[in-house]
PDB file of C-alpha atoms in Angstrom:
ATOM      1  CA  UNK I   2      48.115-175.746 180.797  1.00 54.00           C
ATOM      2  CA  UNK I   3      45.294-174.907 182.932  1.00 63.00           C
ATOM      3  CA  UNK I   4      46.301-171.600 184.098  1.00 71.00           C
ATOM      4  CA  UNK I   5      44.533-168.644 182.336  1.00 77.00           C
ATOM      5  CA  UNK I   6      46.991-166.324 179.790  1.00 81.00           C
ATOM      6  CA  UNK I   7      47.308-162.738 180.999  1.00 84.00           C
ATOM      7  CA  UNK I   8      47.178-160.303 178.291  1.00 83.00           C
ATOM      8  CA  UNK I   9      49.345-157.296 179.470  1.00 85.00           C
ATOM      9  CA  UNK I  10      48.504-154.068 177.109  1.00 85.00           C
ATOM     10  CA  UNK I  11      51.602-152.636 175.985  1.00 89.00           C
ATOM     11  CA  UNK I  12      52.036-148.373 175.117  1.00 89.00           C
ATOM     12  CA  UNK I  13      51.105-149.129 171.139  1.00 89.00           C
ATOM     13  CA  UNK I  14      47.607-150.927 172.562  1.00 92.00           C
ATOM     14  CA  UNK I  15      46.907-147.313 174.654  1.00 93.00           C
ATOM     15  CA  UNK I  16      47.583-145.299 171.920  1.00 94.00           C
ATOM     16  CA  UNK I  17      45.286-147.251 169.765  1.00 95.00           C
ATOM     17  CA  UNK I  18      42.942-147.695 172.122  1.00 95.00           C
ATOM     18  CA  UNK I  19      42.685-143.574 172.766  1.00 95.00           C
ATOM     19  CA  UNK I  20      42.689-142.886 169.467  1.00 96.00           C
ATOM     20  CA  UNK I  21      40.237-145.011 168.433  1.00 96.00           C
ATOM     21  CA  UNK I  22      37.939-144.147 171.156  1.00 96.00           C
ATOM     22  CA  UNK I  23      38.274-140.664 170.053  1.00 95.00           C
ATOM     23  CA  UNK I  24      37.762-141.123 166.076  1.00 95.00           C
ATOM     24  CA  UNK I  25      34.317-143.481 167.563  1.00 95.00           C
ATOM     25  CA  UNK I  26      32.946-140.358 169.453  1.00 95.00           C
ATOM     26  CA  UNK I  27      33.877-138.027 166.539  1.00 94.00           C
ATOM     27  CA  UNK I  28      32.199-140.841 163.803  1.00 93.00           C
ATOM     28  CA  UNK I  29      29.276-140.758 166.320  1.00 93.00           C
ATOM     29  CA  UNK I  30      28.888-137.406 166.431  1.00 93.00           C
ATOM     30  CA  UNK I  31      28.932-136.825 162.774  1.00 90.00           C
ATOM     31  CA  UNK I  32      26.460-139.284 162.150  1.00 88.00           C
ATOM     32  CA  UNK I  33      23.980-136.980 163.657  1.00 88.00           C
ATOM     33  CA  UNK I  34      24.759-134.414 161.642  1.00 88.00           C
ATOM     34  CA  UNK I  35      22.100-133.531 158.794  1.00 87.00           C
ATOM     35  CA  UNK I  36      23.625-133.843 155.428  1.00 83.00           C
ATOM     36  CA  UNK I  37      22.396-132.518 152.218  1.00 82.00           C
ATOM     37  CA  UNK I  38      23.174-135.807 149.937  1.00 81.00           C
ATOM     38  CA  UNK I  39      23.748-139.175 151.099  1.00 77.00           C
ATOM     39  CA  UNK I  40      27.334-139.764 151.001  1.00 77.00           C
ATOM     40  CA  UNK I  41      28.513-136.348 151.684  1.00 87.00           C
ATOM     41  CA  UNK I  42      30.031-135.529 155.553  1.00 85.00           C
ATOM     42  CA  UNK I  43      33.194-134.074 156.997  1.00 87.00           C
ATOM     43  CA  UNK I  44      34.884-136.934 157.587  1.00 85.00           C
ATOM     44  CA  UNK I  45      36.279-135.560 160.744  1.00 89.00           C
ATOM     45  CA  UNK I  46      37.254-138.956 162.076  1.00 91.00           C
ATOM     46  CA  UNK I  47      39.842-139.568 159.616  1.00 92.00           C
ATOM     47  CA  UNK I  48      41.337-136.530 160.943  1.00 93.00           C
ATOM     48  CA  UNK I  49      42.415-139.206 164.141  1.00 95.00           C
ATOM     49  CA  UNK I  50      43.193-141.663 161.630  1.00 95.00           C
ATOM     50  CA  UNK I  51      45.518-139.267 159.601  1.00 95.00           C
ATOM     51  CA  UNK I  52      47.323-137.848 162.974  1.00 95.00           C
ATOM     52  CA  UNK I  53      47.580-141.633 164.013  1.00 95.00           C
ATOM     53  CA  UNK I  54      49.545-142.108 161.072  1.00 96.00           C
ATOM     54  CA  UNK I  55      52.277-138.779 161.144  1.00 94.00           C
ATOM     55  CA  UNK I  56      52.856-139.666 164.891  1.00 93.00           C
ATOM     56  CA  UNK I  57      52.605-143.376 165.291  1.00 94.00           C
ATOM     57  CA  UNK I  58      53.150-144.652 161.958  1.00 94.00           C
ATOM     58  CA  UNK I  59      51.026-146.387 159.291  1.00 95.00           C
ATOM     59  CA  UNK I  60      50.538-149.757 161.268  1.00 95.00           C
ATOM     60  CA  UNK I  61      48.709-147.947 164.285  1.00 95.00           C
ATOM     61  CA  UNK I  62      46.453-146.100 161.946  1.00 96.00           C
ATOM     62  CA  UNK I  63      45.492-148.940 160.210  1.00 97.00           C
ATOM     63  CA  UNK I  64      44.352-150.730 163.765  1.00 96.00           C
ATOM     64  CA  UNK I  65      42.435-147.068 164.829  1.00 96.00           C
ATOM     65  CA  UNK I  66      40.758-146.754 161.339  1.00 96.00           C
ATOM     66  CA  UNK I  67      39.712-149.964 161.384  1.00 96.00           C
ATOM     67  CA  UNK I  68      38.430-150.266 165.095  1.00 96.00           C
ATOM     68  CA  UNK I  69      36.533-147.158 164.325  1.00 96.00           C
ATOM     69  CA  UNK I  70      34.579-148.464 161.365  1.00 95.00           C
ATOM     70  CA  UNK I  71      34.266-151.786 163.659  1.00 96.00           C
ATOM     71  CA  UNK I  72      33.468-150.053 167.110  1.00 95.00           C
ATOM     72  CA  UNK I  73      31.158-146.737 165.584  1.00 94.00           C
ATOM     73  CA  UNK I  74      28.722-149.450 163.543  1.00 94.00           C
ATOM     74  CA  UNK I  75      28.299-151.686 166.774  1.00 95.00           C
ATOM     75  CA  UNK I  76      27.482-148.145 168.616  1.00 94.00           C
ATOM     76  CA  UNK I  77      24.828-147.530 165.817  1.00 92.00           C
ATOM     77  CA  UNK I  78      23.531-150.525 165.059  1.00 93.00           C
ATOM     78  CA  UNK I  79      24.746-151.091 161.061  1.00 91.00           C
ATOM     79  CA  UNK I  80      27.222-153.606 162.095  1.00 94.00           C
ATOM     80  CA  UNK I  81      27.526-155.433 158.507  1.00 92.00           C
ATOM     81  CA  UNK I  82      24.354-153.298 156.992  1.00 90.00           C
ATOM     82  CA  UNK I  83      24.938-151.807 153.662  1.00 89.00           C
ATOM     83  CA  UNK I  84      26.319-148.602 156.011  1.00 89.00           C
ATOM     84  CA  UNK I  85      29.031-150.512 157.329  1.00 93.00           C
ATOM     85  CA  UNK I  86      29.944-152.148 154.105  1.00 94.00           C
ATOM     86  CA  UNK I  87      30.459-148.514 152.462  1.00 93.00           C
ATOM     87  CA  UNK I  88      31.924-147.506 155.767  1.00 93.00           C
ATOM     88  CA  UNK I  89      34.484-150.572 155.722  1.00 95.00           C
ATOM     89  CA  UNK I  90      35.387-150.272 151.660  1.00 96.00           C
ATOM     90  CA  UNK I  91      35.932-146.588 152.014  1.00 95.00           C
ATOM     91  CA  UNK I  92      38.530-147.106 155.619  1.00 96.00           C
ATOM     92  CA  UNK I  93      40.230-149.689 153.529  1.00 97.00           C
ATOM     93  CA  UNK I  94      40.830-147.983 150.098  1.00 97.00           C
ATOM     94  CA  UNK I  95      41.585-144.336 151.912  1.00 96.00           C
ATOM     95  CA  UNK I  96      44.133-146.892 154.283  1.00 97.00           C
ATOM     96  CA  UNK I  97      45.893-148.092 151.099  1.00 97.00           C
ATOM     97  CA  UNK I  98      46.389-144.881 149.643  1.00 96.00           C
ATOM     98  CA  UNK I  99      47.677-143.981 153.045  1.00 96.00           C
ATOM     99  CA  UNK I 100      49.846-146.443 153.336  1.00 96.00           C
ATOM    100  CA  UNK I 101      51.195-146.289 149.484  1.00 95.00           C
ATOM    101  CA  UNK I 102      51.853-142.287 150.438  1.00 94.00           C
ATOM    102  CA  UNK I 103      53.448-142.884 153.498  1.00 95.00           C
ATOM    103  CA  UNK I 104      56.333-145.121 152.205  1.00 94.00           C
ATOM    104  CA  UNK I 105      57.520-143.171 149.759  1.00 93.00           C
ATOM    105  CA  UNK I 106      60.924-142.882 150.096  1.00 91.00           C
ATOM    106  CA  UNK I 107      61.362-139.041 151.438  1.00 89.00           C
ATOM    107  CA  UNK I 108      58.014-139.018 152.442  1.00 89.00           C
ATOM    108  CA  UNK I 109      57.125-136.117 150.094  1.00 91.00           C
ATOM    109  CA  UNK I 110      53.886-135.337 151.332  1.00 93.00           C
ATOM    110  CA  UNK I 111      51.580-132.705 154.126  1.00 92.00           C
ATOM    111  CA  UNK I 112      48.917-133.772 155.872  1.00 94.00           C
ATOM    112  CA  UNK I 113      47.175-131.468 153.135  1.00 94.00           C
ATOM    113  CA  UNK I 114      48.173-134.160 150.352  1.00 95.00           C
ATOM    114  CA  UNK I 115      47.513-137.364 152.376  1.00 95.00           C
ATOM    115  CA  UNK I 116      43.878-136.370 153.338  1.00 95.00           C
ATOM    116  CA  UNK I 117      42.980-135.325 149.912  1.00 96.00           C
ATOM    117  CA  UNK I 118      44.121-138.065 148.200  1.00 96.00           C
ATOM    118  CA  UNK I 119      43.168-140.711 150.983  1.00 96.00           C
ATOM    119  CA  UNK I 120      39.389-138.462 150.723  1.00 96.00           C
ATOM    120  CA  UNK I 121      39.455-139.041 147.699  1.00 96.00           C
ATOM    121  CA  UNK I 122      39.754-143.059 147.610  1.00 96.00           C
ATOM    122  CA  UNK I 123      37.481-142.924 150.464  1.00 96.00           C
ATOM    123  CA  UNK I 124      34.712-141.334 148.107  1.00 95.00           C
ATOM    124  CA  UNK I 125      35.564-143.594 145.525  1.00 96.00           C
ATOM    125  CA  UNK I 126      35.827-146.781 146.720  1.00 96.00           C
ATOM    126  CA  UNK I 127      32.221-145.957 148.860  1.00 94.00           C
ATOM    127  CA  UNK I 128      30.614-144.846 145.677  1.00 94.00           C
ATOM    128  CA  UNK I 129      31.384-148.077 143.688  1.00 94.00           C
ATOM    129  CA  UNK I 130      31.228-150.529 145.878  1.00 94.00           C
ATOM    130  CA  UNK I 131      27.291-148.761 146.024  1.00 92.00           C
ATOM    131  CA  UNK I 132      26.892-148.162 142.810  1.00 91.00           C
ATOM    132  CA  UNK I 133      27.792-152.461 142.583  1.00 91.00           C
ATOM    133  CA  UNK I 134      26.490-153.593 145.202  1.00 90.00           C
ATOM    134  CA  UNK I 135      23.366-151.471 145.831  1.00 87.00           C
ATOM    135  CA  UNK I 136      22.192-149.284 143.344  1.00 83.00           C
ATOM    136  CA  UNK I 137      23.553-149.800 139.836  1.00 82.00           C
ATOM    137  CA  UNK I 138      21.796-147.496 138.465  1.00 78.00           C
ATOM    138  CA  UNK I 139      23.440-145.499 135.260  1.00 73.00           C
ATOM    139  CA  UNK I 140      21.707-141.916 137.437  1.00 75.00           C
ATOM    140  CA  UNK I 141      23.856-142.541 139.743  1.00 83.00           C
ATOM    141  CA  UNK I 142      27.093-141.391 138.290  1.00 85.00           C
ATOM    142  CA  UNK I 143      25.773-138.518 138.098  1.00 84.00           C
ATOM    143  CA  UNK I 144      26.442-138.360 141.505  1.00 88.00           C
ATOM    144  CA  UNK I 145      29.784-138.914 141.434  1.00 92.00           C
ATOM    145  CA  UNK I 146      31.286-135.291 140.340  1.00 93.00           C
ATOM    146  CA  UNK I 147      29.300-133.533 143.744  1.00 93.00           C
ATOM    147  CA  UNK I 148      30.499-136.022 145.646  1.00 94.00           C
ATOM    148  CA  UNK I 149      33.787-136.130 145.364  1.00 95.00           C
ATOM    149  CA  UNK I 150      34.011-132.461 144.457  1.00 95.00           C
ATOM    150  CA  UNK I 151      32.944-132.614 148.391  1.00 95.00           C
ATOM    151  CA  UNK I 152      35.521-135.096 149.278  1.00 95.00           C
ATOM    152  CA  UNK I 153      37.910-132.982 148.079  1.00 95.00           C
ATOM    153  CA  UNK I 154      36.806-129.960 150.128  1.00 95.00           C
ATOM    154  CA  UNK I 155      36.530-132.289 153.198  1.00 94.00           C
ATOM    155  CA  UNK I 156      39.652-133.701 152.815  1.00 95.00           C
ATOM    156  CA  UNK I 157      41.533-130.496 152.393  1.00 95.00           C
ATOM    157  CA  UNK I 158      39.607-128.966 155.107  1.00 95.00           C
ATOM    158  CA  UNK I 159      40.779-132.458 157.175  1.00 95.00           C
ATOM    159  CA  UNK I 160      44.139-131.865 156.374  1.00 95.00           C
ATOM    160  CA  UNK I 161      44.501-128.403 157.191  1.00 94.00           C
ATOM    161  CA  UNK I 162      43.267-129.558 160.833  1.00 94.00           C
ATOM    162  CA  UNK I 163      45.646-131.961 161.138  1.00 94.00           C
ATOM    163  CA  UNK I 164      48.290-129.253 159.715  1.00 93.00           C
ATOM    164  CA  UNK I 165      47.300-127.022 162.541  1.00 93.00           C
ATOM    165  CA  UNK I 166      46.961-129.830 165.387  1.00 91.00           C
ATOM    166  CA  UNK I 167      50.560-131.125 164.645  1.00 91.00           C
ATOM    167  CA  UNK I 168      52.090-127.903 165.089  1.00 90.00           C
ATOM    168  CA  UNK I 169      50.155-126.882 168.317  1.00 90.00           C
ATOM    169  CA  UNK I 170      51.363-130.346 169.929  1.00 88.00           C
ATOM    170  CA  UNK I 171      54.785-129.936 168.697  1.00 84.00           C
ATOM    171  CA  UNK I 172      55.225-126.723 170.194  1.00 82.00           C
ATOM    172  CA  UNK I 173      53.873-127.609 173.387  1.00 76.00           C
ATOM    173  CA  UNK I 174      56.030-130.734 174.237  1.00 64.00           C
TER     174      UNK I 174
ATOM    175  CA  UNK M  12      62.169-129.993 171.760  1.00 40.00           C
ATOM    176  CA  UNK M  13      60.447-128.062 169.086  1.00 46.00           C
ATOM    177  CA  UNK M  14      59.871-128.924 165.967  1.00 51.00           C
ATOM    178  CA  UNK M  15      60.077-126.333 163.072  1.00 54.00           C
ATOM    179  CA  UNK M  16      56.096-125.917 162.218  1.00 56.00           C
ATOM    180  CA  UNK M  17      55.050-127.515 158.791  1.00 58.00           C
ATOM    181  CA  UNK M  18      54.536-125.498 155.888  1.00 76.00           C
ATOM    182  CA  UNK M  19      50.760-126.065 155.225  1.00 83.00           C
ATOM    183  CA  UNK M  20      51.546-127.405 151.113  1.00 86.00           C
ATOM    184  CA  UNK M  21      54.608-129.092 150.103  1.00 87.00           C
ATOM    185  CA  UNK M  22      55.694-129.120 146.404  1.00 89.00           C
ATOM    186  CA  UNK M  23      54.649-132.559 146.224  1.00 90.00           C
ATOM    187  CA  UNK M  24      51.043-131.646 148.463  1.00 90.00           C
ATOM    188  CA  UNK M  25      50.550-128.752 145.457  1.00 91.00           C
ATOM    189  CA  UNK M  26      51.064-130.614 142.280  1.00 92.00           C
ATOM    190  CA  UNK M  27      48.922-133.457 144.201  1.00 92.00           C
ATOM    191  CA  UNK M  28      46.120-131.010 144.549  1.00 93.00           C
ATOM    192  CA  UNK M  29      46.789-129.522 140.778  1.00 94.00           C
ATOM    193  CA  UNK M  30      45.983-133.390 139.324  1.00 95.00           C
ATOM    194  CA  UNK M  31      42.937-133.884 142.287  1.00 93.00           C
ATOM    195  CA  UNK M  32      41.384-130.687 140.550  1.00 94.00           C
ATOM    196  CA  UNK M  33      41.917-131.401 137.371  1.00 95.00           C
ATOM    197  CA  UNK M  34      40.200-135.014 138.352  1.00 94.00           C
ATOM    198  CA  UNK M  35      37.192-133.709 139.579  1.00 92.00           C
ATOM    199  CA  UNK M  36      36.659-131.271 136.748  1.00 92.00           C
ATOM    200  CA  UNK M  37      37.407-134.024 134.358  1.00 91.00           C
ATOM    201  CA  UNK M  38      34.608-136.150 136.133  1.00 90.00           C
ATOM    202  CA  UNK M  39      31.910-133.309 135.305  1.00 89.00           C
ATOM    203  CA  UNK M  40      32.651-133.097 132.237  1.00 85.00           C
ATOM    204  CA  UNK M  41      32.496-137.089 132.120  1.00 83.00           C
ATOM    205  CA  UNK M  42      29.580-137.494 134.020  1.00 82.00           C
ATOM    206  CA  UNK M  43      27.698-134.076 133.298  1.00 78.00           C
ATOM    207  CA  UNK M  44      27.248-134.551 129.251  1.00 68.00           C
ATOM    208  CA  UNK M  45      26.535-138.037 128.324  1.00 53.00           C
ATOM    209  CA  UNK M  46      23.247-138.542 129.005  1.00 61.00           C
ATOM    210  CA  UNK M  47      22.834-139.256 125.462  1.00 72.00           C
ATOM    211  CA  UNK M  48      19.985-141.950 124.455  1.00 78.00           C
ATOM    212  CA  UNK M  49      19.532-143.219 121.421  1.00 83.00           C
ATOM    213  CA  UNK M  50      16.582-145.203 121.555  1.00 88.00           C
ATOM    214  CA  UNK M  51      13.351-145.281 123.796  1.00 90.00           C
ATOM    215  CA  UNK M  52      11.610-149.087 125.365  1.00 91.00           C
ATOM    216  CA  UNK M  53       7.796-148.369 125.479  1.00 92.00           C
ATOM    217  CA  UNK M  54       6.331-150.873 127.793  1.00 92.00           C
ATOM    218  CA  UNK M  55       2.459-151.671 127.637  1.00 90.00           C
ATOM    219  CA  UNK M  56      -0.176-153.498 129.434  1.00 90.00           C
ATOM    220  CA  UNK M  57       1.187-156.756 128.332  1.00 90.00           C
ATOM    221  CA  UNK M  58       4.466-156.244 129.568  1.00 88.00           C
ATOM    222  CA  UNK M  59       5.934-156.112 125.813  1.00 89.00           C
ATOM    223  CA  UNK M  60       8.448-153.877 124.933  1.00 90.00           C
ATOM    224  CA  UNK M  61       9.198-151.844 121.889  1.00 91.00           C
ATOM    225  CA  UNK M  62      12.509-150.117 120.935  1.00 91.00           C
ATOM    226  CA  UNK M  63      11.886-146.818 118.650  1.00 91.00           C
ATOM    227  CA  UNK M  64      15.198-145.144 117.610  1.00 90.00           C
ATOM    228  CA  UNK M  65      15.251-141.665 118.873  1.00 88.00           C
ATOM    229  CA  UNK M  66      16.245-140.140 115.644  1.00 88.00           C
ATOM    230  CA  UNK M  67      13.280-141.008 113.571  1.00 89.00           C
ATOM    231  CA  UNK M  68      10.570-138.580 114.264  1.00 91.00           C
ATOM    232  CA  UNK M  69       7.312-139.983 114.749  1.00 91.00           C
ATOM    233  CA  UNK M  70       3.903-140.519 116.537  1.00 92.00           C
ATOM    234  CA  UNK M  71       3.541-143.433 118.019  1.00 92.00           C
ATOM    235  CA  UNK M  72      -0.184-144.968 119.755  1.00 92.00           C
ATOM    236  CA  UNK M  73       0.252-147.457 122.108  1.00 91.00           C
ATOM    237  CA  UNK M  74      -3.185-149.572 123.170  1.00 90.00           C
ATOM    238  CA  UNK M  75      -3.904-149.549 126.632  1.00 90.00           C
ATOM    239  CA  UNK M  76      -6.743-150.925 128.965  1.00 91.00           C
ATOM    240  CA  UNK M  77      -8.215-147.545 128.835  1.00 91.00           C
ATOM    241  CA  UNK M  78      -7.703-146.658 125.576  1.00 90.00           C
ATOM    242  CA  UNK M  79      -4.948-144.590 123.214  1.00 91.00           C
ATOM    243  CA  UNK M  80      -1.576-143.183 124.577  1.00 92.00           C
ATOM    244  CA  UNK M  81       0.006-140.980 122.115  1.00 93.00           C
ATOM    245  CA  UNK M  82       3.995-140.581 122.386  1.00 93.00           C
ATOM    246  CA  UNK M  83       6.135-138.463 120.089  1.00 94.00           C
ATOM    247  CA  UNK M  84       9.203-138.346 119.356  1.00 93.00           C
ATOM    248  CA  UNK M  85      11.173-135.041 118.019  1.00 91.00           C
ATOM    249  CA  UNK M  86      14.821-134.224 117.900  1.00 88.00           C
ATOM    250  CA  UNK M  87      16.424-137.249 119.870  1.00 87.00           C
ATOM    251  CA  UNK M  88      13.457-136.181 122.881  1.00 90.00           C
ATOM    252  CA  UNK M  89      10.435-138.339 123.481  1.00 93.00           C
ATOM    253  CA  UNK M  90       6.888-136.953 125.342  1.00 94.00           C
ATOM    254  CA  UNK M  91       3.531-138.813 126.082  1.00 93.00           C
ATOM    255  CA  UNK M  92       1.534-136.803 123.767  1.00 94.00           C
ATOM    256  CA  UNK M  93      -1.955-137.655 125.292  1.00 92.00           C
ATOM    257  CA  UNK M  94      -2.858-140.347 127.513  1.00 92.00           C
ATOM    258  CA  UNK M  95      -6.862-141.396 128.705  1.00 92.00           C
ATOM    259  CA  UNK M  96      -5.971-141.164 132.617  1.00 90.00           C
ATOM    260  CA  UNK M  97      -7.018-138.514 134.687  1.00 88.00           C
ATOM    261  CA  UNK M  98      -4.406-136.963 136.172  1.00 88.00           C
ATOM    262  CA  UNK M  99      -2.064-136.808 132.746  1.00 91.00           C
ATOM    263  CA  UNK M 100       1.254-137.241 134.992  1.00 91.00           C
ATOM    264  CA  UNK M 101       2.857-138.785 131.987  1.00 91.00           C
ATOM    265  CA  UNK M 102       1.675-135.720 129.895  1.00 92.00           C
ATOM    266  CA  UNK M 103       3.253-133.521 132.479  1.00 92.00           C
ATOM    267  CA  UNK M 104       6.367-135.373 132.312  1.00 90.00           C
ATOM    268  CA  UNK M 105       7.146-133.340 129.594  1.00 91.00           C
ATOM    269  CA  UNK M 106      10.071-133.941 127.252  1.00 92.00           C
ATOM    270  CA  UNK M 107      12.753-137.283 128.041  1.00 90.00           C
ATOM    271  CA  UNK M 108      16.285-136.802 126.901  1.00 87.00           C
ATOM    272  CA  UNK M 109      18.148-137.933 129.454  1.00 82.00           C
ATOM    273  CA  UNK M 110      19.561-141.792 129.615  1.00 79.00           C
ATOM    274  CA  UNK M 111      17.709-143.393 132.204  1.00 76.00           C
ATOM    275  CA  UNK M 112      14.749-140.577 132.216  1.00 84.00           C
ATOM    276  CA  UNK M 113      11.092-142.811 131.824  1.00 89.00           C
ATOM    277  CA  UNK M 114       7.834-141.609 132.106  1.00 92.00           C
ATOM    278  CA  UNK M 115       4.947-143.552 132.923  1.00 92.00           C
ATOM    279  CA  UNK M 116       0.864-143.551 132.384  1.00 92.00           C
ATOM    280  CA  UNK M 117      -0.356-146.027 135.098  1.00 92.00           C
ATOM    281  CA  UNK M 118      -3.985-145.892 134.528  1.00 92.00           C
ATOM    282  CA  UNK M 119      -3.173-147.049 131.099  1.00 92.00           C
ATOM    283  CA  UNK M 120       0.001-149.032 131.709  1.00 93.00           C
ATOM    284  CA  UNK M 121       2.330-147.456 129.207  1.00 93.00           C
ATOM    285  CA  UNK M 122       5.505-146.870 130.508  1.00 93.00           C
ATOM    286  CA  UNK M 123       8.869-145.444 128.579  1.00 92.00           C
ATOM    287  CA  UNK M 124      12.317-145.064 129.172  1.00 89.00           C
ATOM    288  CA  UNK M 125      14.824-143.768 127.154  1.00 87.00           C
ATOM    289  CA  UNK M 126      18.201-145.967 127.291  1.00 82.00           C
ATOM    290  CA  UNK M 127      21.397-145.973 125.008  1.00 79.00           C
ATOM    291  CA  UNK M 128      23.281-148.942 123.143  1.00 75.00           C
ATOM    292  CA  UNK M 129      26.428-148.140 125.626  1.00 69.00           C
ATOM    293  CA  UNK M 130      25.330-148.098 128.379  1.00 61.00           C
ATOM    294  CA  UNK M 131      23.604-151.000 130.212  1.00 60.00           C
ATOM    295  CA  UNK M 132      20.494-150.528 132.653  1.00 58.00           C
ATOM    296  CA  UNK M 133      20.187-153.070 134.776  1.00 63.00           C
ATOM    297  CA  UNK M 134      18.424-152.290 138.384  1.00 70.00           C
ATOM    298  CA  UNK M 135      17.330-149.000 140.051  1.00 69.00           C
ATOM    299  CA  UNK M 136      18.333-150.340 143.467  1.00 70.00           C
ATOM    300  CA  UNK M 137      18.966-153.157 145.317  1.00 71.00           C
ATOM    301  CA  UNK M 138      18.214-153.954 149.216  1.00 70.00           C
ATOM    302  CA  UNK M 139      19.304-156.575 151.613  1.00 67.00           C
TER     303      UNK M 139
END
């Protein structure tokens, strides 16, 4: 077996490939943005991951979301800092609240209800894992209202983006 | 082929949004009224601590190298009464309440903190 193996991309490998390039430049972008607290941002990104899902079901989103988190830290430079940790915990936990949603039977919920929830597991899982790992500090639950009283907004402003991005691209094809 | 356009909220996106409200209100009032100490750790030069309960007024004199810091406590609230440094940042501190609030006097090396039975301080931060 000397003969190299040839890897042929398939359409599911574009798609995530696109789409994770795309939520990489948006996480990129946002990182430049000032921010009044630590821990508070749009969260833009998981707009990708959230469209991702309603198109190309849970699977794919999990491989963008994840390739995001992966690809934006190397971009950076916080691959496996304390940044990428948060970054990582929060993907996962808003991922599992995706997924949980998702496969409902009926599928009950918008894009409205997945991105608050999934914001709000985002903000959740990145604020414990630092108030754990980093900073245990009793002062810093204090925190924890603003924050995800800002997930909340972020993640309903997210899903009303991915509300209005779903409709234009239905319409169109 | 066109899809009909989504309605923004379904039934289950609004009752969703009803609980995630009622969550995040529920955290500030969680999060935004404990706070409550019941007993303050004076540290001196020596590195020993005291506990004093918060609900016994008193004035308490703690020796430093530089001579007497004066704490009091009133009404669950603690201040550094008079300190001999020279910039009286501990003075200015004012009143402590708060769980977790601490005041210091370098010069003198009397620090406070105010801390509660329930709730367990451990470290301010931690860095890889």
């Amino acid at each position: 077996m000397s003969s190299p193996t040839h890897i042929t991309a398939n359409h599911d490998d574009h798609v995530i490939a696109l789409f994770a390039a795309l939520a990489i430049t948006i996480h990129i972008a946002e990182a430049a943005l000032p921010s009044p607290l630590p821990g508070i941002k749009p969260g833009f990104a998981n707009i990708i991951t959230l469209y991702v899902m309603l198109q190309y079901g849970w699977r794919t989103a999990v491989w963008v979301s994840l390739l995001r988190v992966l690809g934006a830290s190397l971009l950076l430079g916080t691959f496996l800092s304390p940044t990428f940790i948060l970054s990582l915990s929060g993907a996962l936990a808003s991922l599992m609240v995706l997924g949980l949603m998702f496969h409902l039977p009926r599928q009950p919920f918008g894009p409205v209800g997945y991105a608050c929830l999934a914001a709000l597991a985002h903000m959740a899982a990145q604020f414990f894992s630092a108030y754990f790992l980093f900073m245990p500090h009793p002062a810093l639950l204090a925190l924890l209202p603003i924050l995800m009283t800002s997930a909340l907004i972020s993640g309903g402003l997210g899903g009303i983006l991915t509300s209005m991005t779903l409709n234009r691209l239905n319409n169109r094809s | 082929m066109n899809k009909p356009p989504h309605s923004l909220l379904t039934l289950a996106d609004t009752i969703l949004l009803v609980f995630a409200v009622g969550l995040v209100v529920s955290l500030y009032l969680t999060f935004w009224q404990n706070g409550e100490a019941n007993f303050a750790e004076v540290r001196n030069h020596s590195q020993q601590t005291k506990r004093f309960n918060l609900s016994q007024n008193q004035h308490i004199d703690i020796e430093g190298p530089l001579g007497h810091s004066q704490l009091q406590i009133n009404n669950n609230k603690i201040r550094f009464v008079s300190s001999p440094c020279h910039n009286k940042l501990c003075v200015r501190s004012g009143w402590l309440e708060h769980n977790g609030e601490a005041a210091a006097c370098l010069p003198n090396r009397v620090s406070v903190r105010l801390a509660s039975n329930k709730q367990r301080i451990t470290f301010d931060a931690i860095n890889f």
